[in-house]
């Protein structure tokens, strides 16, 4: 009797995805820590792996909207909804300084390069420069005609800072001239601005556009990017300065190369993104979302443990022939065949336990990490003609696991041909018992709707392919045909005519 042949696990590559160095780098982040946060009159500081805040500042009259650390990490400045700006020492809880002057909510604060001044922008259309030692207002700029929602200070020049407003403009102010020195038109309400460390380039985000400006040429537009489907809300630059990150309401974080300004990677999140930041040397990426979740991902350590090489034991022939024995001409070497170990689902298939084999590949550890194994076993069961037997006779918990997997992966083109067939079998088997479990009924109806939608998509794709074939057929060059004709001297001449 022939030996059992293991089930072939088919590889399903993700269509359109190219494996690059950026893909390997940005995919090297561990699953996120999620913190539930709400807008309140407190600012929480979390440790790297702590689920609870290690520090809380709560001396605000109203909701705190923004906060920024000084470069040395010792001071924190924050703005609140009531128009107040407060300065905290990280080692204490009470504010060191309070700056009163804004009449509406403060949405942006930052330290200047000399570390002794603070810039703030508010919904009262004003931008203010504060002196930290004296707790006094130095300058007030009233050039914006709408809410000032973003801003940043130059890291090289203590007199330069940039603000963005809902009046569609981005302005660079100079404290020495008491007015803006550069003003550019973004074209959309500006949600975020970012000044590169050299001070020569400025990035602005608003609407679906991300624009890069050359400040050394008076604010000349270098490039305009439109890679998001909804409003871009936040920007951040990597520690090396070679990658620019943007977050959007379309639930995506896109990574751009600062040399070509092309998207080199993309992150997907569960909700619309409002804020984004990277820790020192890009060890951590932090994203705040509209559902009140703060997502924190840590990059895996690239250092590998230097394990000592395992010492090989001498072969049997070493003991018989000696260490320096050389193979002779008449010697015959017989290799012992290595024993193949079957996977658990292969053992079940070998013993015709089809339901048990399907249960093993429906475990969460398999369906989430390696869904291609689950799809391959479903395909193998269908090839053997026992897929209906494996799916039948299941209770509420077991059928829910099957439905969850189908709902999660049915819309993926690489799995659709196999899973649509499995979904149709489930619908045929369990349709007569609908109504006995509310949980199963809800998932069953959702699965049925997904199958119908997928079939409609396939039909539309076939129609589109048919139209494209017709267009390509009409665009092909007309082939020349040969026709024999009689000449005046009575000989046949081969002439080419276009059909």
Short mmCIF file of C-alpha atoms in Angstrom, two decimals:
data_model
loop_
_atom_site.label_atom_id
_atom_site.label_comp_id
_atom_site.label_asym_id
_atom_site.label_seq_id
_atom_site.Cartn_x
_atom_site.Cartn_y
_atom_site.Cartn_z
CA UNK A 1 0.00 0.00 0.00
CA UNK A 2 1.38 3.37 -1.01
CA UNK A 3 2.30 5.84 1.73
CA UNK A 4 0.12 8.83 2.58
CA UNK A 5 0.88 11.99 0.62
CA UNK A 6 0.56 15.17 2.76
CA UNK A 7 -1.91 17.83 1.70
CA UNK A 8 -0.35 20.45 -0.56
CA UNK A 9 -0.39 23.87 1.10
CA UNK A 10 -0.77 26.34 -1.72
CA UNK A 11 0.94 29.70 -1.44
CA UNK A 12 -1.30 32.73 -1.96
CA UNK A 13 0.88 35.82 -2.53
CA UNK A 14 -0.65 39.18 -1.75
CA UNK A 15 -1.33 40.75 -5.12
CA UNK A 16 0.34 44.06 -5.83
CA UNK A 17 2.67 43.96 -2.82
CA UNK A 18 6.40 44.24 -3.43
CA UNK A 19 8.80 43.18 -0.73
CA UNK A 20 11.30 46.01 -0.29
CA UNK A 21 13.66 47.09 2.45
CA UNK A 22 11.02 49.55 3.67
CA UNK A 23 8.43 46.78 3.81
CA UNK A 24 10.71 44.63 5.94
CA UNK A 25 11.65 47.58 8.17
CA UNK A 26 8.17 48.96 8.86
CA UNK A 27 6.61 45.48 9.22
CA UNK A 28 9.08 44.79 12.00
CA UNK A 29 6.75 46.32 14.60
CA UNK A 30 5.09 44.12 17.21
CA UNK A 31 1.28 44.02 17.67
CA UNK A 32 0.17 47.27 19.30
CA UNK A 33 -0.58 48.08 22.90
CA UNK A 34 -3.99 49.80 22.92
CA UNK A 35 -4.91 52.41 25.53
CA UNK A 36 -8.42 53.76 25.94
CA UNK A 37 -8.24 57.56 26.18
CA UNK A 38 -10.85 60.32 26.18
CA UNK A 39 -10.72 64.09 25.82
CA UNK A 40 -10.48 65.46 29.36
CA UNK A 41 -8.81 68.08 31.53
CA UNK A 42 -5.85 65.75 32.16
CA UNK A 43 -2.64 64.83 30.37
CA UNK A 44 -1.37 61.28 30.90
CA UNK A 45 2.22 60.13 30.36
CA UNK A 46 2.73 56.43 29.73
CA UNK A 47 5.86 54.33 30.07
CA UNK A 48 7.15 52.18 27.25
CA UNK A 49 5.33 48.99 28.28
CA UNK A 50 3.04 50.25 31.06
CA UNK A 51 -0.70 49.88 30.67
CA UNK A 52 -1.32 52.53 33.35
CA UNK A 53 -0.09 56.15 33.17
CA UNK A 54 3.09 56.83 35.11
CA UNK A 55 2.37 60.56 35.35
CA UNK A 56 -0.80 62.67 35.22
CA UNK A 57 -1.19 66.45 35.01
CA UNK A 58 -4.71 67.61 35.89
CA UNK A 59 -4.46 71.35 36.65
CA UNK A 60 -6.64 72.40 33.72
CA UNK A 61 -9.96 74.24 33.85
CA UNK A 62 -11.15 72.65 30.61
CA UNK A 63 -10.20 70.01 28.03
CA UNK A 64 -6.48 69.85 27.19
CA UNK A 65 -6.01 69.96 23.39
CA UNK A 66 -2.23 69.87 22.84
CA UNK A 67 1.03 69.22 24.67
CA UNK A 68 4.70 69.26 23.70
CA UNK A 69 7.92 68.32 25.48
CA UNK A 70 11.02 70.47 25.38
CA UNK A 71 14.01 68.87 23.63
CA UNK A 72 15.68 67.95 26.94
CA UNK A 73 12.45 66.26 28.14
CA UNK A 74 12.31 68.19 31.43
CA UNK A 75 9.51 70.67 30.65
CA UNK A 76 6.05 70.18 29.18
CA UNK A 77 3.86 72.93 27.74
CA UNK A 78 0.15 72.36 27.14
CA UNK A 79 -2.82 74.29 25.76
CA UNK A 80 -6.46 73.89 26.75
CA UNK A 81 -9.94 74.69 25.50
CA UNK A 82 -10.35 77.74 27.74
CA UNK A 83 -7.40 79.49 26.04
CA UNK A 84 -4.86 78.83 28.78
CA UNK A 85 -1.24 77.79 28.22
CA UNK A 86 0.53 76.06 31.12
CA UNK A 87 4.13 74.98 31.66
CA UNK A 88 4.92 71.90 33.78
CA UNK A 89 8.07 70.39 35.22
CA UNK A 90 8.13 66.66 34.52
CA UNK A 91 9.20 65.96 38.12
CA UNK A 92 6.27 67.87 39.65
CA UNK A 93 2.52 68.13 39.25
CA UNK A 94 1.72 71.82 39.75
CA UNK A 95 2.29 74.16 36.74
CA UNK A 96 5.48 76.24 36.83
CA UNK A 97 4.05 78.99 34.62
CA UNK A 98 0.63 80.01 33.36
CA UNK A 99 0.19 82.17 30.29
CA UNK A 100 -3.12 83.98 29.93
CA UNK A 101 -3.94 85.87 26.74
CA UNK A 102 -5.86 83.70 24.31
CA UNK A 103 -9.63 84.01 24.38
CA UNK A 104 -10.42 80.68 22.69
CA UNK A 105 -9.12 77.13 22.54
CA UNK A 106 -5.36 76.68 22.05
CA UNK A 107 -4.59 73.93 19.50
CA UNK A 108 -0.83 74.24 19.02
CA UNK A 109 2.12 74.93 21.35
CA UNK A 110 5.87 74.50 20.87
CA UNK A 111 9.23 75.52 22.35
CA UNK A 112 11.58 77.70 20.35
CA UNK A 113 15.16 76.65 19.62
CA UNK A 114 16.62 78.65 22.57
CA UNK A 115 14.30 76.73 25.01
CA UNK A 116 13.26 79.98 26.76
CA UNK A 117 10.21 80.90 24.68
CA UNK A 118 6.89 79.24 23.80
CA UNK A 119 4.80 79.73 20.66
CA UNK A 120 1.03 79.15 20.77
CA UNK A 121 -1.82 79.37 18.25
CA UNK A 122 -5.53 79.44 19.04
CA UNK A 123 -9.02 79.63 17.61
CA UNK A 124 -9.06 83.40 18.24
CA UNK A 125 -7.00 83.73 15.00
CA UNK A 126 -3.90 84.86 16.92
CA UNK A 127 -0.35 83.51 17.33
CA UNK A 128 1.51 84.50 20.51
CA UNK A 129 5.13 84.32 21.63
CA UNK A 130 5.67 83.92 25.40
CA UNK A 131 8.75 84.44 27.56
CA UNK A 132 9.17 81.58 30.04
CA UNK A 133 11.31 83.25 32.79
CA UNK A 134 9.04 86.30 33.07
CA UNK A 135 5.72 84.57 32.21
CA UNK A 136 4.90 87.43 29.87
CA UNK A 137 3.59 87.81 26.36
CA UNK A 138 6.25 89.17 24.01
CA UNK A 139 4.50 89.36 20.61
CA UNK A 140 1.07 88.80 19.13
CA UNK A 141 0.48 88.13 15.43
CA UNK A 142 -3.00 88.69 13.97
CA UNK A 143 -2.44 87.88 10.32
CA UNK A 144 -4.62 84.76 10.12
CA UNK A 145 -8.32 85.14 9.34
CA UNK A 146 -9.50 81.78 10.71
CA UNK A 147 -8.67 79.16 13.35
CA UNK A 148 -4.95 78.50 13.91
CA UNK A 149 -4.87 74.71 14.30
CA UNK A 150 -1.20 73.75 13.83
CA UNK A 151 2.30 75.11 14.13
CA UNK A 152 5.94 74.33 14.82
CA UNK A 153 9.11 76.22 15.70
CA UNK A 154 12.45 76.09 13.91
CA UNK A 155 15.06 73.88 15.60
CA UNK A 156 17.93 76.10 14.38
CA UNK A 157 16.72 79.70 14.59
CA UNK A 158 14.96 80.77 17.83
CA UNK A 159 13.17 83.63 16.03
CA UNK A 160 11.43 81.59 13.31
CA UNK A 161 8.22 79.58 13.65
CA UNK A 162 5.47 78.40 11.29
CA UNK A 163 1.69 78.22 11.73
CA UNK A 164 -1.13 76.77 9.64
CA UNK A 165 -4.72 77.97 9.67
CA UNK A 166 -8.17 77.12 8.39
CA UNK A 167 -7.89 80.21 6.16
CA UNK A 168 -5.88 77.91 3.79
CA UNK A 169 -2.57 79.69 4.47
CA UNK A 170 0.74 78.67 6.03
CA UNK A 171 2.81 81.55 7.43
CA UNK A 172 6.38 81.77 8.68
CA UNK A 173 6.88 84.44 11.33
CA UNK A 174 10.10 86.16 12.41
CA UNK A 175 10.13 87.57 15.94
CA UNK A 176 12.66 90.21 14.87
CA UNK A 177 10.33 91.78 12.27
CA UNK A 178 7.03 91.47 14.15
CA UNK A 179 5.33 90.05 11.03
CA UNK A 180 5.26 87.07 8.70
CA UNK A 181 8.17 86.80 6.28
CA UNK A 182 6.72 84.01 4.07
CA UNK A 183 3.10 83.13 3.33
CA UNK A 184 1.97 80.25 1.08
CA UNK A 185 -1.50 79.20 -0.07
CA UNK A 186 -2.22 75.53 0.63
CA UNK A 187 -5.66 75.55 -0.99
CA UNK A 188 -7.41 73.64 1.82
CA UNK A 189 -7.86 74.16 5.58
CA UNK A 190 -4.42 73.34 7.00
CA UNK A 191 -4.45 70.55 9.60
CA UNK A 192 -0.71 70.04 10.17
CA UNK A 193 2.64 71.64 9.33
CA UNK A 194 6.14 70.22 9.68
CA UNK A 195 9.42 72.08 9.31
CA UNK A 196 12.36 69.88 8.31
CA UNK A 197 15.40 69.97 10.68
CA UNK A 198 17.49 71.94 8.17
CA UNK A 199 14.77 74.59 7.94
CA UNK A 200 14.89 74.59 4.15
CA UNK A 201 11.77 72.49 3.51
CA UNK A 202 8.25 72.75 4.91
CA UNK A 203 5.48 70.15 4.71
CA UNK A 204 1.81 71.13 5.01
CA UNK A 205 -1.25 68.87 5.17
CA UNK A 206 -4.85 69.82 4.55
CA UNK A 207 -7.73 68.22 2.71
CA UNK A 208 -6.42 65.23 0.76
CA UNK A 209 -3.20 67.03 -0.12
CA UNK A 210 0.30 66.91 1.32
CA UNK A 211 2.53 69.66 -0.08
CA UNK A 212 6.27 70.29 0.20
CA UNK A 213 7.55 73.88 0.04
CA UNK A 214 11.07 75.23 -0.48
CA UNK A 215 11.51 77.99 2.10
CA UNK A 216 14.90 79.06 0.74
CA UNK A 217 13.15 80.09 -2.49
CA UNK A 218 10.46 82.11 -0.74
CA UNK A 219 7.93 79.29 -0.35
CA UNK A 220 8.10 77.72 -3.81
CA UNK A 221 5.95 74.60 -4.20
CA UNK A 222 8.12 71.54 -4.88
CA UNK A 223 5.60 68.70 -4.93
CA UNK A 224 1.91 68.13 -4.23
CA UNK A 225 0.90 64.62 -3.10
CA UNK A 226 -2.60 63.17 -3.11
CA UNK A 227 -2.29 59.61 -1.81
CA UNK A 228 -5.02 59.64 0.84
CA UNK A 229 -8.75 59.25 0.25
CA UNK A 230 -9.79 61.57 3.08
CA UNK A 231 -8.41 64.53 5.01
CA UNK A 232 -4.76 64.30 6.08
CA UNK A 233 -4.66 65.21 9.77
CA UNK A 234 -1.06 64.78 10.97
CA UNK A 235 2.56 64.62 9.82
CA UNK A 236 5.78 63.34 11.36
CA UNK A 237 9.40 62.93 10.25
CA UNK A 238 11.51 59.87 11.06
CA UNK A 239 14.65 60.22 13.15
CA UNK A 240 16.90 59.85 10.08
CA UNK A 241 14.93 62.44 8.11
CA UNK A 242 14.62 60.04 5.16
CA UNK A 243 10.99 59.07 5.73
CA UNK A 244 7.92 61.28 6.12
CA UNK A 245 4.75 59.84 7.72
CA UNK A 246 1.20 61.10 7.25
CA UNK A 247 -2.00 60.04 9.03
CA UNK A 248 -5.49 60.51 7.64
CA UNK A 249 -9.18 60.05 8.31
CA UNK A 250 -9.11 57.16 5.81
CA UNK A 251 -7.53 55.05 8.63
CA UNK A 252 -4.13 54.81 6.96
CA UNK A 253 -0.62 55.94 7.83
CA UNK A 254 1.53 56.33 4.72
CA UNK A 255 5.32 56.43 4.68
CA UNK A 256 7.01 58.58 2.01
CA UNK A 257 10.61 58.72 0.88
CA UNK A 258 11.92 62.27 1.28
CA UNK A 259 14.10 61.87 -1.82
CA UNK A 260 11.47 60.70 -4.33
CA UNK A 261 8.28 61.53 -2.36
CA UNK A 262 6.79 58.16 -3.29
CA UNK A 263 4.84 55.95 -0.89
CA UNK A 264 7.13 53.15 0.30
CA UNK A 265 4.84 51.63 2.95
CA UNK A 266 1.37 51.91 4.44
CA UNK A 267 -0.20 51.00 7.83
CA UNK A 268 -3.89 50.19 8.31
CA UNK A 269 -5.74 51.07 11.52
CA UNK A 270 -9.20 50.39 12.91
CA UNK A 271 -10.44 54.00 12.96
CA UNK A 272 -9.72 57.45 11.56
CA UNK A 273 -6.36 58.87 12.66
CA UNK A 274 -6.04 62.20 14.45
CA UNK A 275 -2.44 62.24 15.71
CA UNK A 276 0.84 60.48 14.99
CA UNK A 277 4.32 60.39 16.54
CA UNK A 278 7.55 58.36 16.53
CA UNK A 279 9.79 57.76 19.53
CA UNK A 280 13.57 58.11 19.61
CA UNK A 281 15.27 56.27 16.71
CA UNK A 282 11.84 55.11 15.49
CA UNK A 283 11.61 52.46 18.21
CA UNK A 284 7.91 53.17 18.75
CA UNK A 285 5.07 54.45 16.58
CA UNK A 286 2.10 56.01 18.41
CA UNK A 287 -1.25 56.73 16.74
CA UNK A 288 -4.34 58.36 18.24
CA UNK A 289 -7.72 57.55 16.68
CA UNK A 290 -11.26 58.87 16.72
CA UNK A 291 -12.59 55.84 18.62
CA UNK A 292 -10.65 56.87 21.74
CA UNK A 293 -7.87 54.31 21.27
CA UNK A 294 -4.17 55.15 21.51
CA UNK A 295 -2.21 52.54 19.55
CA UNK A 296 1.45 51.99 20.49
CA UNK A 297 3.65 49.67 18.39
CA UNK A 298 7.22 48.78 19.36
CA UNK A 299 9.81 47.73 16.81
CA UNK A 300 11.33 44.31 17.32
CA UNK A 301 14.96 44.16 18.36
CA UNK A 302 17.24 43.30 15.48
CA UNK A 303 20.03 41.96 17.69
CA UNK A 304 20.38 38.19 17.46
CA UNK A 305 21.66 36.00 20.21
CA UNK A 306 25.02 34.46 19.44
CA UNK A 307 24.31 30.82 20.06
CA UNK A 308 27.21 28.42 20.39
CA UNK A 309 27.49 26.01 17.46
CA UNK A 310 26.23 22.56 18.31
CA UNK A 311 29.00 20.00 18.39
CA UNK A 312 28.36 17.15 15.98
CA UNK A 313 28.80 13.67 17.27
CA UNK A 314 31.08 11.40 15.23
CA UNK A 315 29.40 9.24 12.65
CA UNK A 316 29.21 5.48 13.11
CA UNK A 317 31.79 4.85 10.41
CA UNK A 318 34.25 6.99 12.38
CA UNK A 319 34.24 4.46 15.18
CA UNK A 320 34.61 1.54 12.73
CA UNK A 321 37.12 2.90 10.21
CA UNK A 322 38.83 5.67 12.11
CA UNK A 323 38.76 9.47 11.91
CA UNK A 324 41.06 9.79 8.87
CA UNK A 325 39.47 7.05 6.80
CA UNK A 326 38.90 8.00 3.16
CA UNK A 327 36.19 6.50 1.00
CA UNK A 328 37.51 3.74 -1.20
CA UNK A 329 36.52 2.99 -4.75
CA UNK A 330 34.58 -0.19 -3.94
CA UNK A 331 32.76 1.24 -0.90
CA UNK A 332 28.99 1.59 -1.08
CA UNK A 333 27.32 4.37 0.95
CA UNK A 334 23.78 3.63 2.06
CA UNK A 335 21.75 6.62 3.29
CA UNK A 336 18.96 5.95 5.71
CA UNK A 337 15.78 7.73 4.56
CA UNK A 338 14.74 10.52 6.89
CA UNK A 339 11.44 10.11 8.63
CA UNK A 340 8.76 12.61 7.64
CA UNK A 341 6.56 13.94 10.40
CA UNK A 342 2.98 14.71 9.43
CA UNK A 343 1.12 17.76 10.63
CA UNK A 344 -1.86 17.18 12.91
CA UNK A 345 -4.36 17.98 10.16
CA UNK A 346 -2.54 15.55 7.84
CA UNK A 347 -2.84 12.82 10.46
CA UNK A 348 -6.57 13.45 10.67
CA UNK A 349 -6.93 13.38 6.89
CA UNK A 350 -4.93 10.17 6.75
CA UNK A 351 -7.38 8.54 9.17
CA UNK A 352 -10.43 10.07 7.39
CA UNK A 353 -11.31 12.36 10.32
CA UNK A 354 -12.36 15.21 8.04
CA UNK A 355 -14.31 17.23 10.63
CA UNK A 356 -11.40 17.05 13.07
CA UNK A 357 -8.96 18.18 10.36
CA UNK A 358 -11.16 21.18 9.58
CA UNK A 359 -11.41 22.05 13.28
CA UNK A 360 -7.62 22.11 13.62
CA UNK A 361 -7.15 24.66 10.83
CA UNK A 362 -9.99 26.81 12.20
CA UNK A 363 -8.07 27.55 15.41
CA UNK A 364 -7.39 31.29 15.85
CA UNK A 365 -3.62 30.68 15.78
CA UNK A 366 -4.01 29.26 12.26
CA UNK A 367 -6.74 31.45 10.77
CA UNK A 368 -5.03 34.71 11.77
CA UNK A 369 -1.35 33.93 11.16
CA UNK A 370 -1.59 31.43 8.25
CA UNK A 371 -5.03 31.63 6.61
CA UNK A 372 -3.58 30.02 3.48
CA UNK A 373 -3.33 26.69 5.38
CA UNK A 374 -7.03 26.85 6.25
CA UNK A 375 -7.95 27.64 2.65
CA UNK A 376 -5.73 24.80 1.36
CA UNK A 377 -7.38 22.23 3.66
CA UNK A 378 -10.85 23.45 2.60
CA UNK A 379 -9.74 23.05 -1.02
CA UNK A 380 -8.40 19.54 -0.30
CA UNK A 381 -11.65 18.51 1.39
CA UNK A 382 -13.61 19.82 -1.58
CA UNK A 383 -11.34 17.86 -3.95
CA UNK A 384 -12.05 14.68 -2.01
CA UNK A 385 -15.78 15.40 -2.08
CA UNK A 386 -16.14 15.44 1.74
CA UNK A 387 -16.35 19.19 2.39
CA UNK A 388 -20.12 19.02 2.98
CA UNK A 389 -19.61 16.19 5.49
CA UNK A 390 -16.96 18.21 7.35
CA UNK A 391 -19.19 21.29 7.56
CA UNK A 392 -22.40 19.51 8.54
CA UNK A 393 -23.57 18.70 12.06
CA UNK A 394 -21.90 21.61 13.86
CA UNK A 395 -23.18 23.40 16.96
CA UNK A 396 -23.47 27.17 17.45
CA UNK A 397 -19.87 27.68 18.58
CA UNK A 398 -18.33 25.58 15.80
CA UNK A 399 -20.37 27.09 12.98
CA UNK A 400 -19.59 30.60 14.31
CA UNK A 401 -15.86 29.92 13.89
CA UNK A 402 -16.42 28.85 10.29
CA UNK A 403 -18.58 31.88 9.54
CA UNK A 404 -16.06 34.26 11.15
CA UNK A 405 -13.30 32.94 8.92
CA UNK A 406 -15.42 33.20 5.78
CA UNK A 407 -16.59 36.74 6.60
CA UNK A 408 -13.01 37.87 7.27
CA UNK A 409 -11.43 36.38 4.13
CA UNK A 410 -14.19 36.05 1.55
CA UNK A 411 -13.54 39.45 0.00
CA UNK A 412 -9.85 38.71 -0.64
CA UNK A 413 -9.34 37.88 -4.33
CA UNK A 414 -6.71 35.23 -3.60
CA UNK A 415 -9.11 33.22 -1.42
CA UNK A 416 -12.43 34.03 -3.09
CA UNK A 417 -12.68 31.06 -5.56
CA UNK A 418 -12.31 28.49 -2.76
CA UNK A 419 -14.31 30.26 -0.04
CA UNK A 420 -17.30 31.17 -2.22
CA UNK A 421 -17.84 27.48 -2.90
CA UNK A 422 -17.58 26.70 0.83
CA UNK A 423 -20.01 29.52 1.66
CA UNK A 424 -22.57 28.18 -0.81
CA UNK A 425 -22.33 24.72 0.79
CA UNK A 426 -22.88 26.22 4.27
CA UNK A 427 -25.88 28.19 3.06
CA UNK A 428 -27.41 25.05 1.54
CA UNK A 429 -26.84 22.99 4.70
CA UNK A 430 -27.92 25.43 7.42
CA UNK A 431 -30.61 27.46 5.64
CA UNK A 432 -33.47 25.24 6.98
CA UNK A 433 -32.42 25.84 10.62
CA UNK A 434 -32.12 29.62 10.46
CA UNK A 435 -33.84 31.32 13.40
CA UNK A 436 -32.64 29.12 16.26
CA UNK A 437 -29.61 31.24 17.24
CA UNK A 438 -29.55 35.07 16.98
CA UNK A 439 -25.73 35.13 16.82
CA UNK A 440 -25.54 32.62 13.98
CA UNK A 441 -28.45 34.28 12.18
CA UNK A 442 -26.67 37.64 12.14
CA UNK A 443 -23.44 36.15 10.80
CA UNK A 444 -25.34 33.97 8.36
CA UNK A 445 -27.13 36.94 6.83
CA UNK A 446 -23.86 38.87 6.67
CA UNK A 447 -22.18 35.96 4.90
CA UNK A 448 -25.05 35.65 2.46
CA UNK A 449 -24.79 39.35 1.62
CA UNK A 450 -21.02 39.06 1.11
CA UNK A 451 -21.46 36.12 -1.25
CA UNK A 452 -24.04 38.00 -3.32
CA UNK A 453 -21.86 41.12 -3.42
CA UNK A 454 -18.78 39.10 -4.44
CA UNK A 455 -20.73 37.40 -7.22
CA UNK A 456 -21.87 40.83 -8.46
CA UNK A 457 -18.26 42.05 -8.42
CA UNK A 458 -17.15 39.02 -10.41
CA UNK A 459 -19.90 39.63 -12.96
CA UNK A 460 -18.91 43.30 -13.33
CA UNK A 461 -15.26 42.31 -13.72
CA UNK A 462 -16.13 39.84 -16.47
CA UNK A 463 -18.14 42.52 -18.28
CA UNK A 464 -15.22 44.96 -17.94
CA UNK A 465 -12.78 42.37 -19.26
CA UNK A 466 -15.05 41.75 -22.23
CA UNK A 467 -15.17 45.47 -23.06
CA UNK A 468 -11.39 45.74 -22.72
CA UNK A 469 -10.91 42.78 -25.07
CA UNK A 470 -13.08 44.51 -27.67
CA UNK A 471 -11.11 47.74 -27.31
CA UNK A 472 -7.77 45.95 -27.62
CA UNK A 473 -9.03 44.05 -30.67
CA UNK A 474 -9.93 47.26 -32.48
CA UNK A 475 -6.62 48.91 -31.56
CA UNK A 476 -4.42 46.13 -33.00
CA UNK A 477 -2.63 46.88 -36.25
CA UNK A 478 -4.38 45.64 -39.30
CA UNK A 479 -2.70 42.63 -40.76
CA UNK A 480 -1.65 42.79 -44.39
CA UNK A 481 -2.92 40.17 -46.82
CA UNK A 482 -1.38 39.03 -50.11
CA UNK A 483 -3.41 39.11 -53.33
CA UNK A 484 -2.31 37.70 -56.70
CA UNK A 485 -3.15 39.99 -59.63
CA UNK A 486 -2.45 39.79 -63.39
CA UNK A 487 -0.08 42.42 -64.74
CA UNK A 488 -0.16 43.94 -68.23
CA UNK A 489 2.49 41.51 -69.48
CA UNK A 490 0.46 38.49 -68.35
CA UNK A 491 2.48 37.55 -65.24
CA UNK A 492 1.09 37.17 -61.74
CA UNK A 493 2.15 39.85 -59.23
CA UNK A 494 1.98 39.47 -55.44
CA UNK A 495 0.45 42.64 -53.97
CA UNK A 496 -0.19 43.35 -50.28
CA UNK A 497 -3.52 44.78 -49.30
CA UNK A 498 -4.65 45.81 -45.83
CA UNK A 499 -7.78 44.14 -44.65
#
